[in-house]
Backbone as numpy.savetxt, mean C-alpha at the origin, in Angstrom:
# Nx Ny Nz CAx CAy CAz Cx Cy Cz
16.82 10.04 16.96 15.44 9.75 16.53 14.62 9.61 17.79
13.44 10.31 17.86 12.63 10.25 19.03 11.88 8.93 19.15
11.43 8.59 20.32 10.76 7.33 20.58 9.49 7.17 19.76
8.74 8.31 19.62 7.52 8.34 18.81 7.84 8.02 17.35
8.92 8.60 16.82 9.28 8.35 15.44 9.73 6.93 15.25
10.45 6.35 16.25 10.92 4.95 16.16 9.66 4.03 16.04
8.68 4.29 16.90 7.48 3.46 16.88 6.76 3.55 15.57
6.63 4.78 15.03 5.96 4.95 13.75 6.77 4.28 12.60
8.12 4.29 12.68 8.90 3.67 11.68 8.75 2.13 11.76
8.74 1.58 12.94 8.50 0.09 13.08 7.11 -0.29 12.63
6.13 0.50 12.93 4.76 0.22 12.44 4.73 0.29 10.93
5.43 1.23 10.34 5.51 1.39 8.91 6.23 0.14 8.23
7.29 -0.27 8.84 7.97 -1.48 8.29 7.11 -2.67 8.38
6.41 -2.82 9.50 5.44 -3.94 9.68 4.35 -3.83 8.61
3.87 -2.64 8.32 2.84 -2.43 7.30 3.40 -2.89 5.88
4.62 -2.43 5.57 5.18 -2.83 4.28 5.30 -4.35 4.11
5.83 -4.95 5.21 5.97 -6.42 5.16 4.62 -7.12 5.04
3.61 -6.56 5.72 2.25 -7.10 5.65 1.70 -7.01 4.21
1.85 -5.88 3.62 1.35 -5.67 2.22 2.02 -6.64 1.30
3.34 -6.77 1.35 4.01 -7.68 0.46 3.61 -9.11 0.70
3.43 -9.50 2.00 3.00 -10.85 2.33 1.60 -11.12 1.75
0.69 -10.16 1.93 -0.65 -10.34 1.40 -0.67 -10.44 -0.07
0.27 -9.81 -0.76 0.30 -9.84 -2.25 0.78 -11.13 -2.76
1.64 -11.90 -2.03 2.24 -13.06 -2.58 1.71 -14.37 -1.99
0.97 -14.31 -0.87 0.40 -15.51 -0.24 -0.87 -15.89 -0.95
-1.04 -17.15 -1.36 -2.28 -17.57 -2.03 -3.44 -17.64 -1.03
-4.58 -17.16 -1.44 -5.77 -17.24 -0.61 -6.78 -18.16 -1.33
-7.38 -19.09 -0.59 -8.37 -19.90 -1.19 -9.81 -19.55 -0.84
-9.98 -18.64 0.09 -11.31 -18.24 0.52 -11.96 -17.31 -0.48
-13.20 -17.52 -0.75 -13.93 -16.67 -1.65 -14.43 -15.41 -0.83
-13.85 -14.33 -1.09 -14.17 -13.08 -0.32 -15.20 -12.21 -1.07
-15.74 -12.71 -2.19 -16.71 -11.95 -2.90 -16.08 -10.81 -3.65
-14.89 -10.99 -4.11 -14.20 -10.00 -4.86 -14.69 -9.68 -6.24
-15.56 -10.55 -6.72 -16.16 -10.34 -8.05 -17.42 -9.48 -8.01
-17.75 -8.99 -6.81 -18.90 -8.07 -6.66 -18.46 -6.61 -7.08
-19.43 -5.88 -7.51 -19.14 -4.51 -7.95 -19.81 -3.48 -7.05
-19.13 -2.36 -6.80 -19.66 -1.25 -6.07 -19.45 -0.02 -6.95
-20.53 0.62 -7.36 -20.46 1.77 -8.28 -19.66 1.39 -9.54
-19.80 0.18 -10.05 -19.22 -0.23 -11.28 -17.70 -0.56 -11.17
-17.21 -0.63 -9.92 -15.79 -0.97 -9.74 -15.74 -2.23 -8.91
-14.89 -3.22 -9.34 -14.80 -4.44 -8.58 -14.27 -4.23 -7.18
-14.79 -5.01 -6.27 -14.46 -4.82 -4.81 -12.96 -4.92 -4.55
-12.27 -5.84 -5.27 -10.86 -6.00 -5.00 -10.02 -4.74 -5.34
-10.54 -3.93 -6.22 -9.85 -2.66 -6.54 -9.90 -1.74 -5.39
-11.11 -1.70 -4.65 -11.18 -0.86 -3.47 -10.27 -1.41 -2.40
-10.14 -2.71 -2.24 -9.28 -3.32 -1.25 -7.83 -2.91 -1.53
-7.38 -3.06 -2.82 -5.98 -2.62 -3.14 -5.76 -1.13 -2.88
-6.74 -0.27 -3.17 -6.57 1.15 -2.94 -6.45 1.40 -1.46
-7.25 0.86 -0.65 -7.17 1.08 0.81 -5.89 0.46 1.44
-5.39 -0.58 0.75 -4.18 -1.24 1.25 -2.98 -0.31 1.14
-2.95 0.53 0.11 -1.83 1.40 -0.15 -1.96 2.81 0.50
-3.12 3.14 1.03 -3.33 4.48 1.62 -2.34 4.74 2.82
-2.03 3.75 3.71 -1.12 4.09 4.81 0.25 4.53 4.39
0.69 4.19 3.14 1.98 4.53 2.61 2.12 6.05 2.62
1.14 6.79 2.14 1.18 8.25 2.10 1.05 8.81 3.51
0.20 8.17 4.31 0.03 8.66 5.65 1.28 8.70 6.49
2.10 7.70 6.29 3.44 7.66 7.00 4.22 8.90 6.72
4.39 9.24 5.47 5.19 10.46 5.08 4.51 11.68 5.59
3.21 11.76 5.59 2.57 12.95 6.10 2.83 13.11 7.60
2.71 12.00 8.35 2.92 12.06 9.85 4.37 12.49 10.11
5.35 11.80 9.47 6.78 12.06 9.80 7.29 13.38 9.33
6.65 13.97 8.31 7.15 15.23 7.79 6.17 16.39 7.86
5.32 16.31 8.81 4.24 17.40 9.00 4.77 18.79 8.99
5.80 19.02 9.68 6.32 20.35 9.86 6.97 20.88 8.60
7.39 20.00 7.72 8.12 20.40 6.50 7.36 20.25 5.19
5.98 20.24 5.26 5.14 20.00 4.12 5.40 21.12 3.07
5.59 20.60 1.79 5.66 21.56 0.68 5.07 20.78 -0.51
4.76 21.54 -1.51 4.22 20.89 -2.75 5.17 19.87 -3.33
6.48 20.20 -3.32 7.53 19.30 -3.86 7.55 17.98 -3.06
7.52 18.10 -1.72 7.46 16.94 -0.85 6.36 16.03 -1.22
5.10 16.71 -1.33 3.91 15.90 -1.62 4.08 15.18 -2.91
4.57 15.83 -4.00 4.76 15.19 -5.25 5.74 14.09 -5.21
6.79 14.29 -4.43 7.86 13.26 -4.30 7.26 12.05 -3.60
6.55 12.23 -2.50 6.00 11.11 -1.72 4.87 10.44 -2.47
4.09 11.18 -3.22 3.02 10.64 -4.06 3.64 9.76 -5.14
4.76 10.23 -5.74 5.47 9.39 -6.75 5.99 8.13 -6.10
6.53 8.21 -4.93 7.05 7.01 -4.23 5.91 6.03 -3.98
4.79 6.56 -3.59 3.60 5.71 -3.36 3.14 4.99 -4.57
3.09 5.73 -5.68 2.72 5.10 -6.96 3.73 4.03 -7.44
5.01 4.35 -7.21 6.07 3.39 -7.51 5.95 2.12 -6.65
5.71 2.31 -5.35 5.54 1.16 -4.47 4.36 0.29 -4.87
3.19 0.94 -5.13 2.03 0.23 -5.52 2.21 -0.53 -6.90
2.91 0.14 -7.86 3.18 -0.47 -9.13 4.14 -1.67 -8.99
5.15 -1.48 -8.11 6.07 -2.60 -7.88 5.35 -3.81 -7.27
4.52 -3.54 -6.30 3.80 -4.62 -5.63 2.85 -5.32 -6.61
2.15 -4.56 -7.41 1.30 -5.17 -8.40 2.05 -5.89 -9.46
3.27 -5.43 -9.78 4.08 -6.10 -10.79 4.54 -7.45 -10.32
4.58 -7.64 -9.02 4.92 -8.98 -8.48 3.95 -10.07 -8.98
2.72 -9.68 -9.23 1.69 -10.61 -9.69 2.04 -11.23 -11.03
2.85 -10.54 -11.82 3.26 -11.06 -13.08 4.10 -12.31 -12.92
4.89 -12.41 -11.85 5.81 -13.51 -11.64 5.23 -14.57 -10.78
4.04 -14.38 -10.24 3.41 -15.39 -9.33 2.30 -16.08 -10.17
2.45 -17.40 -10.33 1.49 -18.12 -11.21 0.03 -18.06 -10.73
-0.26 -18.04 -9.51 -1.65 -18.02 -9.03 -2.27 -16.67 -8.92
-1.58 -15.63 -9.31 -2.10 -14.25 -9.33 -2.19 -13.73 -10.78
-3.08 -12.81 -10.96 -3.20 -12.24 -12.32 -2.60 -10.79 -12.36
-1.98 -10.50 -13.39 -1.29 -9.19 -13.52 -2.18 -8.17 -14.17
């Protein structure tokens, strides 16, 4: 494994751990998440941008081998990861599912 790929992999692992930590740690600060932009609550935008790097990792590491099947596979993995993280809210009393 090249040095560049190792760095990208460690950054990706750090990203995954950060996302999971942010999803389970209680926050008491009011960040204005009940505000709406174009009819969509602000926290939905935050969640969407939080999961965008997941797809970017696969795009960067597999740039030379891009195919439609790979895209569908990684897109499915991204959806599965996001759904799993959001499902954690069901088991955490201070979060809503």
